[in-house]
Amino acid sequence: MNSTTAFAEERNPTDWQGDAMQKRIRKRYAAERRFKALGLGAIILSAGFLAFLLIVMVGNGLRGFTQTELPVEIDFPAMTGGASASQFEGANAAANLRTLGVRDIVNTSVEIQYGEQGTELFSAGGWQAVSAEILNDPEIVETKTTLYLPAESEIDVAYKGDGSASAEERVAELEDQLSTGFNWNFLSNSDATDPMQVGIWGALKGSLITMFITLIIAFPIGVLSALYLEEYAPKNRFTDLIEVSINNLAAVPSIIFGLLGLAVFLNLFGLPRSAALVGGLTLALMTMPVIVISGRNAVKAVPPSIREAALGIGASQMQVVFHHVLPLALPGILTGTIIGMARALGETAPLLMIGMRAFIATPPSGIVEPATVLPVQIFLWSDEVNRGFVEKTSAAIIVLLLFLLTMNALAIYLRNRFETRW
């Protein structure tokens, strides 16, 4: 009789029904229930924090898309001396508008209606809305009309329920005349000193240009590097060193890449400061290791039988890689690209190091012109003293989140498209 048989005979079957065994089973089930409860609690807690963040951001940010307005009656024929609508049509419209003196016309109309101190009730750049209205509808200069212009920032904040005591008093005096309208300036303007005139378009355009440069540099280089390391590079100490270096670069703090961009692109190559080109190059350096690592994992996950079958029917090594391996690995590569680009989109520290925190009042028209990006613009507005910038900061965060969701949705669509091909 061997030891196994002896152990089976000595064992009492009734032990499985014994108190000690039942106690252990109950403890095991209780531990499992506690683990499930902890997991569910963690999910609920995470969802609660996310919901709180979204509620706060949306609650504050939606007010940033609206503005408080006051009516101003303007008698254009009397103010302009009989200007005609034809003067503000065609190629000379902008030049004629500058000679018209719209700001003086608006200020005079405001003083007639609200008194000598009436201009303090309106945003300093409110007259620009009148200029835009004239260019949009030139016939307005031949009529007497009432236009709604943005109120001063403190009045705007107070009318929305979060102002100072003095501003609330002025709001109470003007209660019957105040109204709320959609703030188109926020979508079409760039940075400004007046919170009623700031806009997100300059930073959004800078982000688009910067992300485009990052993508066209980091994606092809990262994918080709991953293919070379997995399919062509010999396994030796040198390639091991490269792999370790890439893994370490993926974990380097982003501000280090900012210092690298400052030393190389600005000081060594003399590229223009605050340019989207420099920002894109810097973020490409930061994103590339993530794409290389995810690309290598995706290429490695392709079954070896695919390679063997292609080689067996006479395909060259390059044909195997680009006709079979790369298309199959592309969904995984795009997943890594999504992660890398999402990280780059939200980065602020490296861009601050290369000077992209400048006051940009005009949207960039090229890759070498001064630009800023959404995260940096949010950072700058959050540091402003004027309370009117609080809601603009939250509104800019909403735009950033929508921009990120749009990028991710596009990348997921492309990934799924390639998955259905194979």
CSV table of C-alpha atoms in Angstrom, one decimal:
chain,number,residue,atom,x,y,z
A,1,MET,CA,0.0,0.0,0.0
A,2,ASN,CA,1.5,3.3,-1.0
A,3,SER,CA,1.4,6.5,1.0
A,4,THR,CA,-1.4,8.0,-1.1
A,5,THR,CA,-3.8,5.1,-0.4
A,6,ALA,CA,-2.8,5.1,3.2
A,7,PHE,CA,-3.6,8.8,3.5
A,8,ALA,CA,-7.0,8.3,1.8
A,9,GLU,CA,-7.9,5.5,4.2
A,10,GLU,CA,-6.9,7.4,7.3
A,11,ARG,CA,-8.9,10.4,6.2
A,12,ASN,CA,-12.4,10.7,7.7
A,13,PRO,CA,-15.0,11.7,5.0
A,14,THR,CA,-17.1,13.3,7.6
A,15,ASP,CA,-14.4,16.0,8.0
A,16,TRP,CA,-16.0,17.8,5.0
A,17,GLN,CA,-19.2,18.2,7.1
A,18,GLY,CA,-17.4,19.1,10.2
A,19,ASP,CA,-17.6,22.4,12.1
A,20,ALA,CA,-14.0,23.4,11.3
A,21,MET,CA,-14.5,22.9,7.6
A,22,GLN,CA,-17.8,24.7,7.5
A,23,LYS,CA,-16.2,27.6,9.4
A,24,ARG,CA,-13.4,27.8,6.8
A,25,ILE,CA,-16.0,27.7,4.0
A,26,ARG,CA,-18.0,30.5,5.6
A,27,LYS,CA,-14.9,32.6,6.0
A,28,ARG,CA,-14.0,32.1,2.4
A,29,TYR,CA,-17.4,33.2,1.2
A,30,ALA,CA,-17.3,36.2,3.5
A,31,ALA,CA,-13.9,37.2,2.2
A,32,GLU,CA,-15.3,36.9,-1.4
A,33,ARG,CA,-18.3,39.1,-0.5
A,34,ARG,CA,-16.0,41.7,1.1
A,35,PHE,CA,-13.9,41.7,-2.0
A,36,LYS,CA,-16.9,42.2,-4.2
A,37,ALA,CA,-18.2,45.0,-1.9
A,38,LEU,CA,-14.8,46.7,-2.0
A,39,GLY,CA,-14.7,46.5,-5.8
A,40,LEU,CA,-18.2,47.9,-6.1
A,41,GLY,CA,-17.4,50.6,-3.6
A,42,ALA,CA,-14.3,51.6,-5.6
A,43,ILE,CA,-16.4,51.9,-8.8
A,44,ILE,CA,-19.1,53.9,-7.1
A,45,LEU,CA,-16.5,56.2,-5.5
A,46,SER,CA,-14.7,56.8,-8.8
A,47,ALA,CA,-18.0,57.4,-10.6
A,48,GLY,CA,-19.0,59.8,-7.8
A,49,PHE,CA,-15.8,61.8,-8.2
A,50,LEU,CA,-16.2,61.9,-11.9
A,51,ALA,CA,-19.9,63.0,-11.6
A,52,PHE,CA,-18.9,65.7,-9.1
A,53,LEU,CA,-16.2,67.0,-11.5
A,54,LEU,CA,-18.5,67.1,-14.4
A,55,ILE,CA,-21.3,68.7,-12.5
A,56,VAL,CA,-19.0,71.4,-11.1
A,57,MET,CA,-17.4,72.0,-14.5
A,58,VAL,CA,-20.6,72.0,-16.4
A,59,GLY,CA,-22.4,74.1,-13.8
A,60,ASN,CA,-19.7,76.8,-13.9
A,61,GLY,CA,-18.8,76.4,-17.5
A,62,LEU,CA,-22.2,76.8,-19.1
A,63,ARG,CA,-22.3,80.3,-17.7
A,64,GLY,CA,-19.1,81.1,-19.6
A,65,PHE,CA,-21.0,80.5,-22.9
A,66,THR,CA,-23.5,83.3,-22.1
A,67,GLN,CA,-23.1,87.0,-21.4
A,68,THR,CA,-25.1,89.7,-19.8
A,69,GLU,CA,-26.3,92.4,-22.2
A,70,LEU,CA,-27.7,95.9,-22.0
A,71,PRO,CA,-29.6,97.7,-24.8
A,72,VAL,CA,-28.2,100.7,-26.5
A,73,GLU,CA,-30.2,102.8,-28.9
A,74,ILE,CA,-28.0,104.2,-31.7
A,75,ASP,CA,-29.2,106.8,-34.2
A,76,PHE,CA,-26.7,106.1,-37.0
A,77,PRO,CA,-27.9,108.8,-39.4
A,78,ALA,CA,-27.5,111.5,-36.8
A,79,MET,CA,-24.2,110.1,-35.5
A,80,THR,CA,-22.5,109.4,-38.9
A,81,GLY,CA,-23.7,112.4,-40.8
A,82,GLY,CA,-25.6,110.4,-43.4
A,83,ALA,CA,-23.3,107.4,-44.1
A,84,SER,CA,-24.6,105.0,-46.7
A,85,ALA,CA,-24.7,101.2,-46.6
A,86,SER,CA,-22.7,101.0,-49.8
A,87,GLN,CA,-19.6,102.3,-48.0
A,88,PHE,CA,-19.5,99.1,-45.9
A,89,GLU,CA,-19.8,96.7,-48.7
A,90,GLY,CA,-17.0,95.2,-50.8
A,91,ALA,CA,-13.2,95.4,-50.4
A,92,ASN,CA,-13.1,98.9,-48.7
A,93,ALA,CA,-15.6,98.0,-46.0
A,94,ALA,CA,-13.1,97.5,-43.3
A,95,ALA,CA,-11.2,100.7,-44.1
A,96,ASN,CA,-14.4,102.8,-44.2
A,97,LEU,CA,-15.5,101.2,-40.9
A,98,ARG,CA,-12.3,102.4,-39.2
A,99,THR,CA,-12.8,105.9,-40.4
A,100,LEU,CA,-16.4,105.9,-39.1
A,101,GLY,CA,-15.3,106.0,-35.5
A,102,VAL,CA,-17.6,103.3,-34.2
A,103,ARG,CA,-16.2,103.5,-30.6
A,104,ASP,CA,-17.0,107.2,-30.3
A,105,ILE,CA,-20.5,106.6,-31.8
A,106,VAL,CA,-21.2,103.9,-29.2
A,107,ASN,CA,-19.8,105.9,-26.3
A,108,THR,CA,-21.9,108.9,-27.2
A,109,SER,CA,-25.0,106.8,-27.5
A,110,VAL,CA,-24.4,105.2,-24.1
A,111,GLU,CA,-23.8,108.5,-22.4
A,112,ILE,CA,-27.1,109.9,-23.9
A,113,GLN,CA,-29.0,106.9,-22.6
A,114,TYR,CA,-27.3,106.1,-19.3
A,115,GLY,CA,-25.5,109.3,-18.3
A,116,GLU,CA,-21.9,110.3,-18.2
A,117,GLN,CA,-20.9,107.3,-16.2
A,118,GLY,CA,-22.8,104.9,-18.5
A,119,THR,CA,-19.7,103.7,-20.3
A,120,GLU,CA,-18.7,102.0,-17.0
A,121,LEU,CA,-21.7,99.7,-17.3
A,122,PHE,CA,-20.4,98.2,-20.6
A,123,SER,CA,-17.5,96.0,-21.6
A,124,ALA,CA,-14.5,98.0,-22.9
A,125,GLY,CA,-14.7,96.1,-26.2
A,126,GLY,CA,-18.4,96.1,-26.6
A,127,TRP,CA,-18.2,98.6,-29.5
A,128,GLN,CA,-16.6,95.8,-31.5
A,129,ALA,CA,-20.0,94.0,-31.6
A,130,VAL,CA,-21.4,97.1,-33.3
A,131,SER,CA,-18.6,97.0,-35.9
A,132,ALA,CA,-19.4,93.3,-36.6
A,133,GLU,CA,-23.1,94.1,-36.9
A,134,ILE,CA,-22.4,96.8,-39.4
A,135,LEU,CA,-20.2,94.5,-41.6
A,136,ASN,CA,-22.9,91.8,-41.3
A,137,ASP,CA,-25.8,94.2,-42.2
A,138,PRO,CA,-24.5,97.5,-43.8
A,139,GLU,CA,-28.0,98.9,-44.1
A,140,ILE,CA,-28.1,99.4,-40.3
A,141,VAL,CA,-26.1,102.6,-40.7
A,142,GLU,CA,-29.1,104.2,-42.4
A,143,THR,CA,-31.5,103.5,-39.5
A,144,LYS,CA,-32.0,104.2,-35.8
A,145,THR,CA,-31.8,100.9,-34.0
A,146,THR,CA,-31.3,99.2,-30.6
A,147,LEU,CA,-28.4,96.9,-30.2
A,148,TYR,CA,-27.6,94.7,-27.2
A,149,LEU,CA,-24.0,95.1,-26.0
A,150,PRO,CA,-22.1,93.0,-23.4
A,151,ALA,CA,-22.2,94.5,-19.9
A,152,GLU,CA,-19.1,95.1,-17.7
A,153,SER,CA,-17.6,91.9,-16.1
A,154,GLU,CA,-18.6,92.6,-12.5
A,155,ILE,CA,-22.2,93.2,-13.6
A,156,ASP,CA,-22.2,90.0,-15.7
A,157,VAL,CA,-21.0,88.0,-12.7
A,158,ALA,CA,-23.5,89.6,-10.3
A,159,TYR,CA,-26.4,89.1,-12.7
A,160,LYS,CA,-25.5,85.4,-12.8
A,161,GLY,CA,-25.7,85.2,-9.0
A,162,ASP,CA,-22.1,85.4,-7.9
A,163,GLY,CA,-21.1,89.0,-7.7
A,164,SER,CA,-20.0,91.5,-5.1
A,165,ALA,CA,-22.4,93.6,-3.1
A,166,SER,CA,-21.7,96.8,-5.1
A,167,ALA,CA,-22.2,95.0,-8.4
A,168,GLU,CA,-25.5,93.5,-7.1
A,169,GLU,CA,-26.8,96.9,-6.3
A,170,ARG,CA,-26.1,98.1,-9.9
A,171,VAL,CA,-27.8,94.9,-11.2
A,172,ALA,CA,-30.8,95.7,-9.0
A,173,GLU,CA,-31.0,99.2,-10.6
A,174,LEU,CA,-30.8,97.8,-14.1
A,175,GLU,CA,-32.9,94.7,-13.5
A,176,ASP,CA,-35.5,95.6,-16.1
A,177,GLN,CA,-32.9,96.2,-18.9
A,178,LEU,CA,-30.5,93.4,-18.3
A,179,SER,CA,-30.8,90.2,-20.4
A,180,THR,CA,-28.7,87.2,-21.2
A,181,GLY,CA,-27.5,86.2,-24.7
A,182,PHE,CA,-25.1,83.6,-26.1
A,183,ASN,CA,-21.5,84.6,-26.0
A,184,TRP,CA,-20.3,84.2,-29.5
A,185,ASN,CA,-17.1,86.0,-28.6
A,186,PHE,CA,-16.0,83.0,-26.6
A,187,LEU,CA,-16.0,80.8,-29.6
A,188,SER,CA,-14.5,83.3,-32.1
A,189,ASN,CA,-12.0,85.5,-30.1
A,190,SER,CA,-8.6,84.9,-28.6
A,191,ASP,CA,-7.1,85.9,-25.3
A,192,ALA,CA,-7.9,89.4,-23.9
A,193,THR,CA,-7.6,91.4,-20.7
A,194,ASP,CA,-11.4,91.8,-20.4
A,195,PRO,CA,-13.1,88.5,-19.5
A,196,MET,CA,-16.2,89.7,-21.5
A,197,GLN,CA,-14.0,89.7,-24.7
A,198,VAL,CA,-11.9,86.6,-24.2
A,199,GLY,CA,-12.3,83.7,-26.5
A,200,ILE,CA,-11.1,80.1,-27.0
A,201,TRP,CA,-10.5,80.0,-30.7
A,202,GLY,CA,-6.9,81.1,-30.6
A,203,ALA,CA,-6.0,78.4,-28.1
A,204,LEU,CA,-8.1,75.8,-29.9
A,205,LYS,CA,-6.4,76.6,-33.2
A,206,GLY,CA,-3.0,76.4,-31.5
A,207,SER,CA,-3.9,73.0,-30.0
A,208,LEU,CA,-5.0,71.7,-33.4
A,209,ILE,CA,-1.8,72.8,-35.1
A,210,THR,CA,0.4,71.5,-32.3
A,211,MET,CA,-1.4,68.1,-32.2
A,212,PHE,CA,-1.1,67.8,-35.9
A,213,ILE,CA,2.6,68.3,-35.8
A,214,THR,CA,2.9,65.9,-32.9
A,215,LEU,CA,1.0,63.2,-34.8
A,216,ILE,CA,2.8,63.4,-38.1
A,217,ILE,CA,6.2,63.2,-36.4
A,218,ALA,CA,5.6,60.7,-33.5
A,219,PHE,CA,3.3,58.2,-35.3
A,220,PRO,CA,5.4,57.2,-38.3
A,221,ILE,CA,8.7,57.3,-36.4
A,222,GLY,CA,7.2,55.4,-33.5
A,223,VAL,CA,5.6,52.7,-35.7
A,224,LEU,CA,8.7,52.2,-37.8
A,225,SER,CA,10.8,51.9,-34.7
A,226,ALA,CA,8.5,49.3,-33.3
A,227,LEU,CA,8.6,47.3,-36.5
A,228,TYR,CA,12.4,47.4,-36.7
A,229,LEU,CA,12.9,46.4,-33.1
A,230,GLU,CA,10.5,43.4,-33.4
A,231,GLU,CA,11.1,42.2,-37.0
A,232,TYR,CA,14.6,43.2,-38.0
A,233,ALA,CA,16.8,44.2,-35.1
A,234,PRO,CA,19.2,41.5,-33.8
A,235,LYS,CA,18.9,40.4,-30.2
A,236,ASN,CA,22.0,41.7,-28.5
A,237,ARG,CA,23.1,44.0,-25.7
A,238,PHE,CA,22.8,47.1,-27.9
A,239,THR,CA,19.1,46.4,-28.7
A,240,ASP,CA,18.5,45.5,-25.1
A,241,LEU,CA,19.9,48.9,-24.1
A,242,ILE,CA,17.6,50.6,-26.6
A,243,GLU,CA,14.6,48.8,-25.2
A,244,VAL,CA,15.5,49.8,-21.6
A,245,SER,CA,16.0,53.4,-22.7
A,246,ILE,CA,12.6,53.5,-24.5
A,247,ASN,CA,10.9,52.1,-21.4
A,248,ASN,CA,12.6,54.7,-19.2
A,249,LEU,CA,11.7,57.5,-21.5
A,250,ALA,CA,8.0,56.6,-21.3
A,251,ALA,CA,8.2,57.2,-17.5
A,252,VAL,CA,10.2,60.4,-17.6
A,253,PRO,CA,8.3,63.5,-16.2
A,254,SER,CA,7.0,65.7,-18.9
A,255,ILE,CA,8.8,68.8,-17.7
A,256,ILE,CA,12.1,67.1,-18.6
A,257,PHE,CA,11.0,67.0,-22.2
A,258,GLY,CA,10.2,70.7,-21.9
A,259,LEU,CA,13.8,71.3,-20.8
A,260,LEU,CA,15.0,69.2,-23.7
A,261,GLY,CA,12.9,71.2,-26.1
A,262,LEU,CA,14.2,74.5,-24.6
A,263,ALA,CA,17.8,73.4,-24.9
A,264,VAL,CA,17.6,71.8,-28.4
A,265,PHE,CA,14.9,73.4,-30.4
A,266,LEU,CA,15.2,77.0,-29.0
A,267,ASN,CA,18.8,77.4,-27.9
A,268,LEU,CA,20.5,75.1,-30.3
A,269,PHE,CA,18.5,75.3,-33.5
A,270,GLY,CA,17.1,78.8,-32.8
A,271,LEU,CA,13.5,78.0,-33.7
A,272,PRO,CA,10.9,80.8,-32.8
A,273,ARG,CA,9.8,80.9,-29.2
A,274,SER,CA,6.1,80.0,-28.4
A,275,ALA,CA,5.6,78.5,-31.9
A,276,ALA,CA,3.4,75.6,-32.5
A,277,LEU,CA,6.2,73.9,-34.3
A,278,VAL,CA,8.4,73.8,-31.2
A,279,GLY,CA,5.4,72.7,-29.1
A,280,GLY,CA,4.7,69.9,-31.6
A,281,LEU,CA,8.3,68.7,-31.7
A,282,THR,CA,8.5,68.7,-27.9
A,283,LEU,CA,5.3,66.7,-27.4
A,284,ALA,CA,6.4,64.3,-30.2
A,285,LEU,CA,9.5,63.4,-28.2
A,286,MET,CA,7.2,62.8,-25.2
A,287,THR,CA,4.7,60.7,-27.1
A,288,MET,CA,7.0,58.6,-29.2
A,289,PRO,CA,8.1,56.1,-26.5
A,290,VAL,CA,4.4,55.3,-25.7
A,291,ILE,CA,3.7,54.6,-29.4
A,292,VAL,CA,6.9,52.5,-29.7
A,293,ILE,CA,6.0,50.4,-26.6
A,294,SER,CA,2.4,49.8,-27.6
A,295,GLY,CA,3.4,49.2,-31.2
A,296,ARG,CA,5.9,46.5,-30.2
A,297,ASN,CA,3.3,44.8,-28.1
A,298,ALA,CA,0.8,44.9,-30.9
A,299,VAL,CA,3.4,43.5,-33.4
A,300,LYS,CA,4.4,40.8,-31.0
A,301,ALA,CA,0.8,39.7,-30.6
A,302,VAL,CA,0.5,38.8,-34.3
A,303,PRO,CA,0.6,35.0,-34.5
A,304,PRO,CA,3.8,33.6,-35.9
A,305,SER,CA,1.8,31.4,-38.3
A,306,ILE,CA,0.9,34.6,-40.2
A,307,ARG,CA,4.5,35.3,-40.9
A,308,GLU,CA,5.3,31.6,-41.7
A,309,ALA,CA,2.4,31.3,-44.1
A,310,ALA,CA,3.4,34.5,-46.0
A,311,LEU,CA,7.1,33.4,-46.2
A,312,GLY,CA,5.9,30.0,-47.3
A,313,ILE,CA,4.2,31.4,-50.4
A,314,GLY,CA,7.3,33.4,-51.4
A,315,ALA,CA,6.7,36.8,-49.8
A,316,SER,CA,9.7,38.9,-48.9
A,317,GLN,CA,10.4,40.0,-45.3
A,318,MET,CA,9.2,43.5,-46.1
A,319,GLN,CA,6.0,42.2,-47.7
A,320,VAL,CA,5.4,40.0,-44.7
A,321,VAL,CA,5.8,43.0,-42.4
A,322,PHE,CA,3.8,45.7,-44.3
A,323,HIS,CA,1.2,43.5,-46.0
A,324,HIS,CA,0.4,41.1,-43.1
A,325,VAL,CA,1.9,42.0,-39.8
A,326,LEU,CA,1.3,45.8,-39.7
A,327,PRO,CA,-2.4,45.7,-40.8
A,328,LEU,CA,-3.1,43.1,-38.1
A,329,ALA,CA,-1.2,45.1,-35.5
A,330,LEU,CA,-2.6,48.5,-36.5
A,331,PRO,CA,-5.6,48.4,-34.0
A,332,GLY,CA,-3.3,47.9,-31.1
A,333,ILE,CA,-0.9,50.6,-32.4
A,334,LEU,CA,-3.8,53.0,-32.7
A,335,THR,CA,-4.8,52.3,-29.1
A,336,GLY,CA,-1.3,53.3,-27.9
A,337,THR,CA,-1.4,56.3,-30.2
A,338,ILE,CA,-4.8,57.4,-28.6
A,339,ILE,CA,-3.2,57.1,-25.1
A,340,GLY,CA,-0.1,59.1,-26.1
A,341,MET,CA,-2.0,61.8,-27.9
A,342,ALA,CA,-4.5,62.2,-25.1
A,343,ARG,CA,-1.6,62.7,-22.7
A,344,ALA,CA,0.0,65.2,-25.0
A,345,LEU,CA,-3.2,67.1,-25.4
A,346,GLY,CA,-3.5,67.7,-21.6
A,347,GLU,CA,0.2,68.6,-21.0
A,348,THR,CA,1.1,72.0,-19.7
A,349,ALA,CA,4.5,71.8,-18.1
A,350,PRO,CA,6.7,71.1,-21.2
A,351,LEU,CA,4.9,73.9,-23.2
A,352,LEU,CA,5.4,76.4,-20.4
A,353,MET,CA,9.2,75.7,-20.6
A,354,ILE,CA,9.3,76.5,-24.3
A,355,GLY,CA,7.4,79.8,-23.8
A,356,MET,CA,3.9,78.9,-25.0
A,357,ARG,CA,2.4,80.9,-22.1
A,358,ALA,CA,2.5,84.1,-24.0
A,359,PHE,CA,-0.4,86.5,-24.3
A,360,ILE,CA,-1.8,85.6,-27.7
A,361,ALA,CA,-4.4,88.0,-28.9
A,362,THR,CA,-4.5,86.8,-32.5
A,363,PRO,CA,-4.9,83.1,-33.6
A,364,PRO,CA,-1.8,81.7,-35.3
A,365,SER,CA,-1.9,81.4,-39.0
A,366,GLY,CA,1.2,79.2,-39.4
A,367,ILE,CA,3.4,76.7,-37.5
A,368,VAL,CA,6.1,79.3,-36.7
A,369,GLU,CA,3.8,82.1,-35.4
A,370,PRO,CA,3.3,82.6,-31.6
A,371,ALA,CA,0.6,80.3,-30.3
A,372,THR,CA,-0.8,78.8,-27.1
A,373,VAL,CA,-2.8,75.7,-26.4
A,374,LEU,CA,-6.0,74.9,-24.4
A,375,PRO,CA,-4.3,73.6,-21.2
A,376,VAL,CA,-2.0,76.6,-21.0
A,377,GLN,CA,-4.9,79.0,-21.7
A,378,ILE,CA,-6.8,77.4,-18.9
A,379,PHE,CA,-3.8,77.7,-16.6
A,380,LEU,CA,-3.4,81.4,-17.4
A,381,TRP,CA,-7.1,82.2,-16.9
A,382,SER,CA,-7.2,80.3,-13.6
A,383,ASP,CA,-4.5,82.6,-12.3
A,384,GLU,CA,-6.4,85.8,-13.1
A,385,VAL,CA,-7.8,88.0,-10.3
A,386,ASN,CA,-10.9,89.1,-12.1
A,387,ARG,CA,-13.8,86.9,-11.0
A,388,GLY,CA,-15.2,86.9,-14.6
A,389,PHE,CA,-12.4,84.5,-15.6
A,390,VAL,CA,-13.6,81.8,-13.3
A,391,GLU,CA,-16.5,80.7,-15.5
A,392,LYS,CA,-14.4,81.2,-18.6
A,393,THR,CA,-11.9,78.7,-17.1
A,394,SER,CA,-14.6,76.1,-16.6
A,395,ALA,CA,-16.0,76.8,-20.1
A,396,ALA,CA,-12.5,76.3,-21.6
A,397,ILE,CA,-12.2,73.0,-19.7
A,398,ILE,CA,-15.5,71.8,-21.3
A,399,VAL,CA,-14.1,72.7,-24.7
A,400,LEU,CA,-10.9,70.8,-23.9
A,401,LEU,CA,-12.9,67.7,-22.8
A,402,LEU,CA,-15.0,67.8,-25.9
A,403,PHE,CA,-11.8,68.2,-28.0
A,404,LEU,CA,-10.3,65.1,-26.3
A,405,LEU,CA,-13.5,63.1,-26.7
A,406,THR,CA,-13.6,64.0,-30.4
A,407,MET,CA,-10.0,62.9,-30.9
A,408,ASN,CA,-10.6,59.6,-29.0
A,409,ALA,CA,-13.8,59.0,-30.9
A,410,LEU,CA,-12.1,59.5,-34.3
A,411,ALA,CA,-9.2,57.2,-33.3
A,412,ILE,CA,-11.6,54.5,-32.0
A,413,TYR,CA,-13.5,54.7,-35.2
A,414,LEU,CA,-10.3,54.2,-37.3
A,415,ARG,CA,-9.2,51.4,-35.0
A,416,ASN,CA,-12.6,49.6,-35.4
A,417,ARG,CA,-12.5,50.2,-39.1
A,418,PHE,CA,-9.2,48.4,-39.4
A,419,GLU,CA,-10.4,45.6,-37.2
A,420,THR,CA,-13.3,44.9,-39.5
A,421,ARG,CA,-11.0,44.6,-42.5
A,422,TRP,CA,-9.3,41.6,-41.0
